[in-house]
Amino acid sequence: MNREFMLIDGLPAPLQGEKNLLELIRKAGISLPTFCYYSELSVYGACRMCMVENEWGDLEAACSTPPKAGMKVRTNTARLRAYRRMILELLLADHCRDCTTCPKNDSCRLQELAVRFGIERVRFPNTAEAPDIDDSSPCIRRDKNKCILCGDCVRMCSEIQNVGAVDFAYRGSKMTISTAFDVPLAESGCVGCGQCAAVCPTGALGVKDDTRRLWEAVSDPQVKVVVQIAPAVRVAVGRELGLAEPENCMGRIVAALRRMGIDEIFDTSVGADLTVLEEAGELLSTLKKGSDLPLFTSCCPAWVAYCEKSHPELMRAVSTCRSPMQMFASLIKEHGKRSGRKVFHAAIMPCTAKKFEAARPEFRHGGAPAVDCVITTQELIRMIRESGLVFAELEPEAVDMPFGTVTGAGLIFGVTGGVTEAVIRCVSADKTPGALRAAAYTGIRGMSGSKEALVRVGDRDVKIAVVSGLAHAEELIGRIGAGEKYDFVEVMACPGGCVNGGGQPLASAFDREERGDLLYNADRMSSIKRSEENPLMMTLYNGLLKGKVHDLLHVHYRTENTGVSHA
Amino acid sequence: MNREFDYSVVDGIIDGNGRKISSVISILQDIQEHYRYLPREIFPYLADAVAVSEARIYSVATFYENFSLEPKGLYVVKVCDGTACHVRRSIPILNRLRSDLGLSERKVTTDDLLFTLETVSCLGACGLAPVLTVNDKVYPAVTPDKASQLVKSLREEATHAAA
């Protein structure tokens, strides 16, 4: 038994290998305030909010102090309260305090802590400058003057995503977060993943808002509004919209959208089924032909942008499949040609980079994009709130026909390893329920950022890698460059996959796992588990898609469209 | 990458210091010594060479006062404004030079790229205060008049050299 413990506010707390005092204190049930601490990022120790007082009356930053047996700390002394209030006052003195018109109103950590510490007055004159907004990126909106220099975005972008689009610039009171030479975000190395916005504690970085465009279309009687909803969305809205328990909210979202006036509502997992069939075909033909490079998945637009920018030489190995969103969008637009009304297609996505993908020139047909507007989960939540709908009281409803049949394979696309598992189900010759279960235990499930599996396909073993977080992708690419062989590689830019997408409400490691579990539950509850068994697929390939598979479902990315700016 | 920029100089400097992130500062120093500033073209190039982001190199370059992203003049005049020089009236020298050269706190280099005027916090030559340096040559016990004279002679020197 572990007998090592320390005293937190006079009460013993056992040491169980916590990395730092902050984790131990939070485990002990005390919500120590921080701006700059995320367990998956390196410790920066800039905000000084997590200071604790030791037995000699010295102050220590809990985030950067390792716990030791016998240590005694206090987390809530008169001195600490005064200290934290001072930090908040100083931050607020240099902060635009127009909270009511800030996109992060109600989800801002600075605001939350100011309330918590009862800051009713700031003793210092306000030196904040007027908003300085960079909305060049189709995905992310930046307001430099709301930045508190916690560096969360910098560490997220470089450590987790290996992109490094932004960093600190200048020093002292002139310090800012900046791209190289302060170019607009769209002209930087940004791939649009939105993870910076997810961790930003204030309104300095946020998701670009496109809700007005959707509302406008909804209000236009000449326009038929058709919506698709990605798998990861349904498992991330519940808590934000007042449900006590986490649940798969697809039915309620459909009901809400219908009440809001959306004409037709579909599930992106149908697009995912198409992707599975096309990608499985591509994998089998690659295996047959033999290739020096593995087949890389292409569902994640931030990964595609990263690959184009950092590894253009690998683009030849990236699947030509469009993402499920784009496949489904082509289908919806093709189907819409039969309707007399103009179709406005909105995709509800967990992802900020989808906004960029939708605007790519490759996905325009006769000048019009296949997806007219991408709404992130966060924006959907806002629209439901704006509508005044009480989410908890909505009766769940089903999606519309003719694209109403979904499979479990399509649903698990929202979590890391899901695309791979769906493809394995499709290419594996053994179609027994046992084989289905076995696929789940090959090592491709779970929230690890870098996974591997060996799967039998026909008469050979197929070596698979599943990575999430672009730094893990980079590391894998390094190994492939050094000669390691893989046959199939799934890359998702966001750690944990789409359930933790940049457009989702911020997820802790625990939330991610929970969202993933909800998708696996949905898979278990689906009567059809394999994409190729979806009867809708047969209808589509013999109908709408006949002779148009290549035109509607595949894409050849052109490198000149690499910049997120070209949107 | 800028095709017109000659990267051979930069290549030599990078190889001389080593293609590693810990060499970034010394590489930037050598590049600045050669060009008298850090040309924008070198940033993506150096980022590739040492495998860090361009934003990180920009971060380093803007952190240190000593690095300049703007081309500097042929003569870099540094007026010391450390404590000793300050109390021995370095500010009137600075003001005189600014008015002679048409410069200000924000505009530090003349349009003809002949002079850059900066302040520096202590050159460690307090016994000679007030001090200024021109391209690292130290001029002791300066007065505003002496400074004007110095600038004038430097300008003539440059004109002769050009002619």
XYZ file of C-alpha atoms in Angstrom:
730
model
C 0.000 0.000 0.000
C 1.164 3.479 -0.772
C 1.811 5.359 2.442
C 3.172 8.511 0.896
C 1.009 11.540 1.339
C 1.121 15.283 1.720
C -1.140 17.791 3.397
C -3.402 20.008 1.325
C -5.185 22.593 3.463
C -4.467 20.387 6.475
C -5.988 17.239 4.963
C -3.869 14.287 3.852
C -3.764 13.528 0.147
C -2.066 10.323 -1.044
C 0.600 10.648 -3.718
C -0.179 8.465 -6.722
C 2.407 9.531 -9.222
C 0.822 12.886 -10.080
C 3.061 14.935 -12.346
C 2.616 18.100 -10.362
C 0.989 19.627 -7.322
C -1.811 21.074 -9.416
C -3.057 17.641 -10.496
C -2.925 16.352 -6.949
C -4.799 19.363 -5.600
C -7.473 19.064 -8.274
C -7.798 15.365 -7.492
C -8.357 16.344 -3.877
C -11.485 18.174 -4.959
C -10.159 21.716 -5.154
C -10.626 23.536 -8.412
C -7.406 25.512 -8.446
C -7.745 28.277 -11.073
C -5.451 28.323 -14.128
C -5.251 29.944 -17.530
C -2.191 28.275 -18.959
C -2.345 24.673 -17.763
C -3.417 21.743 -19.935
C -2.279 18.306 -18.907
C -1.368 17.341 -22.466
C 0.709 20.459 -23.124
C 4.066 21.293 -21.600
C 3.997 23.248 -18.341
C 4.448 26.939 -18.981
C 3.793 28.480 -15.569
C 2.882 31.898 -16.921
C -0.479 32.780 -15.417
C 0.478 32.391 -11.736
C -3.138 31.711 -10.790
C -2.377 28.263 -9.369
C -0.012 29.573 -6.683
C -0.171 27.829 -3.333
C 1.404 28.766 -0.008
C 3.821 26.324 1.592
C 4.438 25.838 5.313
C 7.136 28.533 5.350
C 4.822 31.073 3.786
C 6.488 30.961 0.337
C 4.339 30.977 -2.773
C 4.834 28.241 -5.355
C 3.196 27.627 -8.709
C 1.378 24.317 -8.290
C 1.592 23.479 -12.001
C 5.376 23.439 -11.995
C 6.058 21.955 -8.563
C 6.343 18.192 -8.186
C 4.529 16.825 -5.143
C 6.652 15.334 -2.376
C 5.719 13.253 0.624
C 5.368 15.349 3.742
C 4.785 18.603 1.854
C 2.237 20.969 3.392
C 0.451 23.513 1.232
C -2.527 25.803 1.570
C -4.589 26.703 -1.463
C -6.849 29.406 -0.116
C -5.170 31.880 2.225
C -5.806 35.612 2.543
C -2.509 36.223 0.777
C -3.362 33.904 -2.122
C -6.790 35.455 -2.544
C -5.248 38.909 -2.710
C -2.595 37.642 -5.112
C -5.115 36.028 -7.471
C -7.355 39.059 -7.414
C -4.378 41.247 -8.283
C -3.509 39.055 -11.283
C -7.092 39.193 -12.494
C -7.275 42.943 -12.035
C -4.054 43.430 -13.977
C -5.256 41.154 -16.767
C -8.585 42.951 -16.878
C -6.886 46.340 -16.903
C -5.385 45.421 -20.267
C -8.438 43.653 -21.621
C -11.353 44.729 -23.745
C -14.227 44.270 -21.331
C -17.118 44.435 -23.778
C -18.156 40.974 -22.666
C -21.734 41.194 -23.907
C -20.639 41.459 -27.534
C -17.745 39.017 -27.303
C -18.149 35.661 -29.104
C -16.734 33.926 -26.032
C -19.268 35.534 -23.705
C -20.290 32.873 -21.224
C -17.507 30.489 -22.179
C -14.553 32.715 -21.307
C -12.246 31.617 -18.512
C -11.197 35.166 -17.688
C -14.811 36.116 -17.253
C -15.486 32.992 -15.214
C -12.593 33.602 -12.835
C -13.419 37.291 -12.510
C -16.877 36.250 -11.362
C -15.484 33.564 -9.104
C -13.100 35.927 -7.361
C -15.700 38.664 -7.161
C -13.820 41.284 -9.164
C -16.290 44.140 -9.152
C -13.855 46.937 -9.726
C -10.500 47.231 -11.434
C -8.288 49.731 -9.679
C -6.133 50.437 -12.721
C -7.009 52.490 -15.770
C -8.000 50.364 -18.771
C -5.206 50.280 -21.339
C -6.862 47.815 -23.714
C -6.857 48.730 -27.356
C -9.812 48.455 -29.692
C -10.450 44.992 -31.174
C -7.892 44.049 -33.810
C -9.587 41.278 -35.714
C -7.976 38.909 -38.189
C -10.773 37.117 -40.003
C -8.681 36.124 -43.012
C -9.011 32.426 -42.191
C -12.283 30.745 -43.116
C -11.996 28.694 -39.917
C -10.685 30.850 -37.105
C -11.258 34.385 -35.965
C -8.525 36.135 -34.035
C -8.700 39.224 -31.888
C -5.201 40.058 -30.736
C -6.329 42.529 -28.155
C -8.239 39.957 -26.159
C -5.127 37.865 -25.679
C -3.793 37.319 -22.157
C -0.523 35.745 -23.351
C -1.082 32.399 -21.666
C 0.594 30.717 -24.653
C -1.904 27.842 -24.805
C -2.394 28.321 -28.552
C 1.354 28.462 -29.157
C 1.993 25.201 -27.360
C -1.045 23.496 -28.889
C -0.024 24.526 -32.397
C 3.596 23.469 -32.044
C 3.603 20.602 -29.549
C 0.430 18.740 -30.466
C -0.011 19.780 -34.081
C 3.578 20.424 -35.160
C 2.319 23.363 -37.220
C 3.732 26.319 -35.301
C 1.664 28.908 -37.147
C 1.823 31.292 -34.205
C 4.354 32.080 -31.518
C 5.229 34.831 -29.084
C 6.754 37.919 -30.658
C 8.545 40.882 -29.087
C 9.031 41.067 -25.352
C 7.875 42.669 -22.144
C 4.896 44.964 -22.458
C 5.113 44.759 -26.257
C 4.770 40.984 -26.319
C 2.056 39.569 -28.578
C 1.137 36.245 -30.130
C 1.913 36.506 -33.780
C 2.418 34.622 -37.003
C 5.814 35.113 -38.627
C 5.908 38.790 -39.713
C 2.371 39.129 -38.433
C 0.893 37.922 -41.724
C -2.842 37.164 -41.602
C -3.572 33.690 -40.244
C -4.739 32.530 -43.667
C -1.285 33.190 -45.137
C 0.542 31.414 -42.320
C 1.124 27.696 -41.931
C -2.288 27.335 -40.233
C -4.169 24.182 -41.272
C -7.437 25.299 -39.690
C -7.756 22.502 -37.107
C -9.085 24.957 -34.517
C -7.363 23.355 -31.539
C -5.914 26.765 -30.634
C -9.408 28.200 -30.431
C -10.513 25.242 -28.318
C -7.880 25.914 -25.656
C -7.921 29.719 -25.806
C -9.337 30.870 -22.457
C -10.594 34.208 -23.800
C -12.105 35.681 -26.959
C -8.681 36.016 -28.591
C -9.192 32.898 -30.722
C -12.556 31.525 -31.692
C -14.418 29.685 -34.396
C -15.537 31.774 -37.349
C -19.282 32.239 -37.083
C -21.391 31.307 -40.108
C -24.741 30.995 -38.348
C -26.115 34.182 -39.984
C -25.697 32.627 -43.420
C -27.651 29.553 -42.426
C -30.395 31.606 -40.775
C -30.667 33.705 -43.916
C -31.121 30.618 -46.075
C -33.673 29.206 -43.642
C -35.706 32.413 -43.861
C -35.716 32.447 -47.673
C -38.884 30.726 -48.940
C -37.299 30.234 -52.397
C -34.548 28.070 -50.929
C -34.662 24.475 -49.799
C -32.268 24.016 -46.896
C -30.699 20.567 -46.621
C -28.478 19.692 -43.717
C -26.093 16.838 -42.925
C -24.929 16.102 -39.391
C -21.559 14.490 -38.663
C -21.334 11.599 -36.160
C -19.203 13.424 -33.577
C -21.691 16.292 -33.237
C -24.427 14.238 -31.595
C -22.256 13.140 -28.678
C -20.962 16.604 -27.773
C -24.022 18.828 -27.446
C -25.930 17.308 -24.524
C -24.175 18.847 -21.585
C -24.021 22.294 -23.199
C -27.739 22.167 -23.842
C -28.727 21.215 -20.341
C -28.888 17.421 -20.329
C -27.725 15.934 -17.045
C -26.282 12.726 -18.503
C -24.119 12.405 -21.600
C -26.130 10.946 -24.455
C -26.298 10.490 -28.169
C -28.492 13.462 -29.103
C -28.986 12.778 -32.811
C -32.770 12.489 -32.461
C -33.047 15.702 -30.509
C -30.762 17.581 -32.918
C -32.927 16.433 -35.837
C -36.044 17.574 -33.967
C -34.436 20.935 -33.160
C -33.338 21.527 -36.751
C -36.781 20.677 -38.072
C -38.362 23.121 -35.640
C -35.868 25.738 -36.748
C -37.170 25.354 -40.302
C -34.612 23.105 -41.997
C -36.283 21.272 -44.885
C -34.301 18.049 -45.061
C -31.968 16.494 -42.524
C -29.471 13.699 -43.172
C -26.724 11.852 -41.360
C -23.147 12.288 -42.619
C -22.529 8.642 -41.782
C -24.138 7.853 -45.148
C -21.253 9.789 -46.700
C -18.950 7.789 -44.446
C -20.356 4.533 -45.839
C -19.554 5.728 -49.347
C -16.073 6.643 -48.163
C -15.591 3.180 -46.691
C -16.569 1.484 -49.942
C -14.411 3.736 -52.093
C -11.443 3.688 -49.743
C -11.625 -0.087 -49.232
C -11.562 -0.470 -53.013
C -8.573 1.826 -53.211
C -6.795 -0.093 -50.453
C -7.354 -3.443 -52.149
C -6.073 -2.149 -55.463
C -3.023 -0.548 -53.762
C -2.290 -3.841 -52.040
C -2.596 -5.656 -55.342
C -0.415 -3.217 -57.258
C 2.057 -2.827 -54.412
C 3.339 0.576 -53.412
C 6.336 2.032 -51.608
C 3.996 4.236 -49.577
C 0.943 3.370 -47.487
C -2.503 4.600 -48.445
C -3.227 7.643 -46.282
C -6.828 8.487 -45.411
C -8.227 11.765 -46.675
C -11.263 12.381 -44.446
C -9.585 15.036 -42.325
C -9.203 18.366 -44.129
C -6.650 19.693 -41.640
C -4.487 16.639 -42.287
C -4.832 17.100 -46.050
C -3.814 20.768 -45.675
C -0.891 19.767 -43.465
C 0.249 17.148 -45.933
C 0.037 19.593 -48.838
C 2.037 22.199 -46.975
C 4.604 20.065 -45.173
C 4.831 16.883 -47.228
C 3.676 17.552 -50.786
C 5.692 14.493 -51.849
C 3.219 12.287 -49.941
C 0.126 13.684 -51.629
C 0.326 10.955 -54.284
C -0.291 8.402 -51.508
C -3.255 10.231 -49.975
C -6.538 8.593 -50.895
C -8.410 10.283 -53.724
C -11.637 9.796 -51.786
C -13.439 12.945 -50.874
C -14.246 13.299 -47.221
C -17.627 11.904 -46.121
C -18.937 15.470 -45.933
C -17.952 16.230 -49.526
C -19.138 12.862 -50.863
C -22.500 13.320 -49.246
C -22.671 16.915 -50.384
C -22.165 15.937 -54.025
C -24.927 13.403 -53.586
C -27.275 15.917 -52.000
C -26.635 18.466 -54.737
C -27.088 15.805 -57.431
C -30.325 14.719 -55.782
C -31.369 18.362 -55.396
C -31.253 18.864 -59.165
C -34.505 16.943 -59.239
C -36.168 19.389 -56.901
C -37.478 22.578 -58.411
C -36.094 24.781 -55.652
C -32.600 26.083 -55.150
C -30.831 23.869 -52.623
C -28.743 25.420 -49.858
C -26.652 22.729 -48.244
C -25.274 23.196 -44.741
C -23.034 20.683 -43.000
C -22.971 20.518 -39.224
C -19.491 19.462 -38.277
C -17.273 19.055 -35.206
C -14.561 20.676 -37.245
C -13.294 24.150 -38.076
C -11.172 22.948 -41.001
C -14.326 21.751 -42.770
C -15.121 25.422 -43.368
C -11.937 25.624 -45.383
C -12.540 22.290 -47.106
C -16.043 23.333 -48.187
C -14.600 26.456 -49.785
C -11.816 24.673 -51.701
C -12.009 25.265 -55.443
C -11.790 21.499 -56.045
C -15.273 21.144 -54.595
C -16.989 23.750 -56.714
C -19.212 22.642 -59.506
C -19.992 25.384 -61.972
C -18.894 28.029 -59.503
C -21.059 26.855 -56.637
C -19.599 24.932 -53.707
C -21.174 21.564 -52.887
C -21.417 22.582 -49.237
C -22.750 26.118 -49.011
C -22.074 26.585 -45.350
C -20.358 24.674 -42.541
C -21.681 25.099 -39.027
C -19.611 23.768 -36.145
C -21.097 22.056 -33.118
C -20.534 25.221 -31.103
C -22.479 27.244 -33.651
C -25.265 24.653 -33.704
C -25.566 24.945 -29.931
C -25.824 28.715 -30.282
C -28.521 28.400 -32.954
C -30.558 26.013 -30.817
C -30.277 28.419 -27.880
C -31.166 31.354 -30.106
C -34.268 29.480 -31.262
C -35.423 29.237 -27.678
C -35.899 25.491 -27.969
C -35.651 23.645 -24.671
C -33.400 20.854 -25.813
C -34.133 18.507 -22.922
C -37.825 18.617 -23.741
C -37.510 17.877 -27.465
C -38.830 14.501 -28.582
C -36.173 12.743 -30.678
C -36.978 12.399 -34.381
C -35.505 10.414 -37.283
C -33.601 11.769 -40.277
C -35.231 12.073 -43.679
C -35.452 9.769 -46.656
C -34.113 8.899 -49.159
C -30.790 8.837 -47.280
C -32.146 7.519 -44.018
C -30.342 4.185 -43.628
C -27.142 4.357 -41.645
C -24.608 1.799 -40.447
C -22.483 1.398 -37.351
C -19.389 1.580 -39.534
C -20.336 5.076 -40.653
C -21.015 6.266 -37.118
C -17.628 5.380 -35.647
C -15.898 7.696 -38.153
C -16.117 10.340 -35.462
C -13.497 8.758 -33.245
C -9.832 7.954 -33.877
C -9.499 4.469 -35.378
C -13.090 4.487 -36.597
C -12.337 4.934 -40.282
C -9.812 2.117 -40.080
C -12.201 -0.215 -38.267
C -14.926 0.492 -40.812
C -12.531 -0.239 -43.670
C -11.327 -3.444 -41.971
C -14.930 -4.600 -41.619
C -15.358 -4.026 -45.326
C -12.180 -5.636 -46.668
C -12.091 -8.588 -44.300
C -13.357 -11.773 -45.914
C -14.646 -13.145 -42.619
C -18.094 -11.624 -42.130
C -19.003 -13.424 -38.912
C -19.998 -11.515 -35.751
C -16.823 -12.928 -34.189
C -14.649 -11.283 -36.812
C -16.510 -8.050 -36.235
C -15.664 -8.157 -32.550
C -12.103 -9.151 -33.231
C -11.643 -6.035 -35.362
C -12.347 -3.941 -32.280
C -9.494 -5.631 -30.432
C -6.750 -5.238 -32.995
C -5.417 -2.208 -31.153
C -7.099 0.498 -33.221
C -9.578 1.615 -30.562
C -8.719 3.910 -27.684
C -7.605 7.494 -27.265
C -3.883 6.918 -27.763
C -2.475 9.300 -30.380
C -0.461 6.618 -32.130
C -1.743 3.082 -32.635
C -0.806 0.131 -34.783
C -2.521 -3.034 -35.916
C -1.862 -6.047 -38.080
C -4.916 -7.332 -39.928
C -5.335 -10.331 -42.200
C -6.787 -9.407 -45.577
C -7.052 -12.251 -48.050
C -3.764 -14.086 -48.001
C -1.622 -11.368 -46.478
C -1.162 -9.287 -43.339
C -1.941 -5.625 -43.678
C 0.011 -3.282 -41.453
C -1.997 -0.335 -40.236
C -1.118 2.819 -38.324
C -3.708 5.116 -36.751
C -2.539 8.518 -35.599
C -4.319 11.561 -34.234
C -2.663 14.879 -33.469
C -0.456 16.084 -36.320
C 2.722 15.801 -34.249
C 2.034 12.052 -34.099
C 1.480 12.068 -37.859
C 4.801 13.836 -38.333
C 6.550 11.287 -36.167
C 4.995 8.446 -38.186
C 5.992 10.090 -41.466
C 9.533 10.256 -40.112
C 9.475 6.523 -39.460
C 8.056 5.818 -42.914
C 10.808 7.977 -44.374
C 13.328 5.903 -42.458
C 12.062 2.801 -44.208
C 9.313 1.450 -41.987
C 6.541 -0.110 -44.066
C 2.822 0.383 -43.588
C -0.079 -0.422 -45.873
C -2.761 1.856 -44.500
C -2.512 4.995 -42.373
C -5.410 6.840 -40.802
C -4.656 10.419 -39.804
C -6.930 12.699 -37.819
C -5.548 16.121 -36.976
C -7.333 16.500 -33.662
C -6.157 14.337 -30.750
C -8.754 11.591 -30.305
C -10.359 12.266 -33.685
C -13.422 14.326 -34.558
C -15.041 13.889 -31.124
C -12.364 16.340 -29.974
C -12.619 18.529 -33.064
C -11.822 22.231 -32.941
C -15.481 23.059 -33.483
C -16.703 21.006 -30.532
C -17.256 22.341 -27.026
C -13.922 21.995 -25.203
C -13.361 18.386 -24.142
C -11.233 17.068 -21.323
C -9.499 13.727 -21.843
C -12.387 12.177 -19.942
C -15.008 13.845 -22.194
C -13.238 12.588 -25.302
C -13.339 9.041 -24.064
C -17.003 9.411 -23.156
C -17.889 10.826 -26.571
C -16.008 7.976 -28.238
C -17.877 5.441 -26.101
C -21.206 6.961 -27.118
C -20.307 6.447 -30.776
C -19.269 2.840 -30.152
C -22.581 2.353 -28.325
C -24.409 3.719 -31.354
C -22.485 1.247 -33.493
C -23.477 -1.614 -31.197
C -27.111 -0.574 -31.444
C -27.107 -0.410 -35.264
C -28.603 -3.405 -36.986
C -26.283 -2.877 -39.943
C -22.615 -2.846 -38.995
C -20.899 -2.902 -42.349
C -21.030 -0.171 -44.960
C -21.342 -2.615 -47.856
C -24.459 -4.068 -46.224
C -26.239 -0.727 -46.243
C -29.062 -1.303 -48.772
C -28.922 2.389 -49.575
C -25.445 1.935 -51.049
C -26.706 -0.505 -53.667
C -29.514 1.890 -54.611
C -27.091 4.788 -54.884
C -24.479 2.978 -56.970
C -27.177 1.777 -59.332
C -28.976 5.102 -59.361
C -27.676 8.580 -58.542
C -24.039 7.555 -58.723
C -24.215 5.498 -61.889
C -21.377 6.540 -64.156
C -20.512 9.426 -61.881
C -18.565 7.733 -59.103
C -15.317 9.385 -60.031
C -16.826 12.828 -60.589
C -18.829 12.872 -57.412
C -16.801 10.896 -54.906
C -13.155 11.464 -55.762
C -10.874 14.451 -55.931
C -7.410 15.399 -57.072
C -6.119 18.086 -54.790
C -4.182 20.755 -56.582
C -1.241 22.006 -54.599
C -1.798 25.604 -55.635
C -4.925 25.495 -53.507
C -2.900 24.620 -50.452
C -3.289 27.901 -48.608
C -6.216 28.094 -46.246
C -6.285 31.596 -47.737
C -7.557 30.431 -51.099
C -10.988 29.990 -49.653
C 11.032 30.711 -51.265
C 12.290 33.772 -53.027
C 14.073 32.786 -56.198
C 15.998 36.029 -56.551
C 17.527 35.830 -53.116
C 21.012 34.340 -53.057
C 20.972 31.737 -50.332
C 24.589 30.673 -50.689
C 25.738 33.113 -47.997
C 23.027 31.845 -45.635
C 23.917 28.242 -46.454
C 27.512 28.883 -45.469
C 26.435 30.501 -42.213
C 24.018 27.689 -41.370
C 26.605 25.019 -42.087
C 29.190 26.905 -40.074
C 26.934 26.922 -37.015
C 25.261 23.555 -37.403
C 21.766 22.700 -38.598
C 20.187 22.543 -35.182
C 17.722 24.556 -33.208
C 20.295 25.544 -30.595
C 22.262 27.356 -33.301
C 19.442 29.703 -34.267
C 20.721 32.712 -32.346
C 24.292 32.440 -33.590
C 23.045 31.892 -37.142
C 20.860 35.010 -36.886
C 23.809 36.989 -35.502
C 26.027 35.958 -38.399
C 23.309 36.719 -40.934
C 22.765 40.120 -39.379
C 26.481 40.779 -39.435
C 26.569 40.058 -43.151
C 23.447 41.937 -44.239
C 23.379 44.450 -41.371
C 19.820 43.220 -40.730
C 17.745 40.040 -41.027
C 16.234 39.848 -44.507
C 12.736 38.400 -44.505
C 13.733 35.819 -47.106
C 15.940 33.983 -44.647
C 13.128 33.132 -42.242
C 11.346 30.300 -44.075
C 14.704 29.073 -45.317
C 16.218 28.928 -41.842
C 13.021 27.409 -40.430
C 13.384 24.543 -42.901
C 17.078 24.132 -42.205
C 16.772 23.768 -38.437
C 13.282 22.201 -38.450
C 11.368 24.730 -36.372
C 8.474 26.936 -37.384
C 9.036 30.279 -39.047
C 6.966 31.858 -36.268
C 9.430 30.548 -33.679
C 12.367 32.141 -35.502
C 10.411 35.358 -35.809
C 9.819 35.087 -32.072
C 13.551 34.876 -31.373
C 14.357 37.658 -33.823
C 11.846 40.052 -32.275
C 12.715 39.150 -28.675
C 16.249 40.523 -28.886
C 16.624 44.243 -29.347
C 19.879 43.563 -31.153
C 18.237 41.934 -34.157
C 16.765 44.178 -36.779
C 14.159 43.251 -39.350
C 14.654 46.541 -41.144
C 17.700 47.266 -43.284
C 20.155 49.354 -41.286
C 22.293 52.276 -42.383
C 25.920 52.068 -43.407
C 26.790 53.783 -40.124
C 25.044 52.460 -37.051
C 25.280 55.154 -34.386
C 24.542 53.988 -30.863
C 24.146 56.681 -28.251
C 24.664 55.275 -24.788
C 21.867 56.103 -22.405
C 23.058 54.083 -19.445
C 22.946 55.762 -16.052
C 26.376 57.383 -16.228
C 25.904 58.701 -19.765
C 22.372 59.781 -18.999
C 23.404 61.970 -16.054
C 26.208 63.397 -18.134
C 23.610 64.538 -20.646
C 23.346 61.933 -23.376
C 19.772 62.897 -24.279
C 20.717 66.276 -25.810
C 23.189 64.374 -27.994
C 20.475 61.997 -29.108
C 18.093 64.879 -29.797
C 20.675 66.748 -31.821
C 21.446 63.694 -33.941
C 17.776 63.035 -34.492
C 17.193 66.563 -35.714
C 20.353 66.536 -37.864
C 19.378 63.258 -39.499
C 15.618 63.785 -39.574
C 15.012 60.721 -37.442
C 12.785 59.944 -34.472
C 12.177 57.247 -31.915
C 10.143 55.301 -34.472
C 12.104 56.132 -37.613
C 15.650 55.086 -36.879
C 17.235 54.809 -40.322
C 17.713 57.547 -42.895
C 16.087 57.051 -46.283
C 19.480 57.005 -47.997
C 20.400 54.038 -45.764
C 23.461 55.932 -44.555
C 22.669 56.284 -40.847
C 20.852 54.254 -38.218
C 20.473 55.911 -34.836
C 19.838 53.826 -31.758
C 20.218 54.085 -28.046
C 21.949 51.473 -25.989
C 21.831 50.800 -22.264
C 25.446 51.067 -21.085
C 28.447 50.217 -23.202
C 30.564 49.643 -20.116
C 32.660 52.717 -20.782
C 31.195 54.900 -18.064
C 34.509 56.657 -17.369
C 34.297 58.137 -20.867
C 30.673 59.272 -20.555
C 28.804 60.393 -22.493
C 29.735 57.859 -25.112
C 28.536 56.916 -28.542
C 29.704 54.283 -30.982
C 29.719 54.224 -34.746
C 29.905 50.692 -36.102
C 31.468 49.619 -32.805
C 34.129 52.363 -32.780
C 33.865 54.258 -29.485
C 33.739 58.065 -29.326
C 34.272 59.383 -25.772
C 33.085 62.561 -24.026
C 30.692 63.532 -26.791
C 28.793 66.806 -26.914
C 25.913 67.665 -29.258
C 28.277 69.784 -31.356
C 30.885 67.067 -31.581
C 28.184 64.607 -32.587
C 26.957 66.895 -35.379
C 30.500 67.279 -36.592
C 31.027 63.520 -36.540
C 27.934 62.854 -38.608
C 28.961 65.485 -41.093
C 32.397 63.978 -41.565
C 30.983 60.487 -41.889
C 28.637 61.688 -44.597
C 31.555 63.258 -46.475
C 33.546 60.077 -46.073
C 30.688 58.099 -47.600
C 30.325 60.529 -50.493
C 34.048 60.268 -51.220
C 33.954 56.536 -51.053
C 31.052 56.519 -53.502
C 32.816 58.900 -55.862
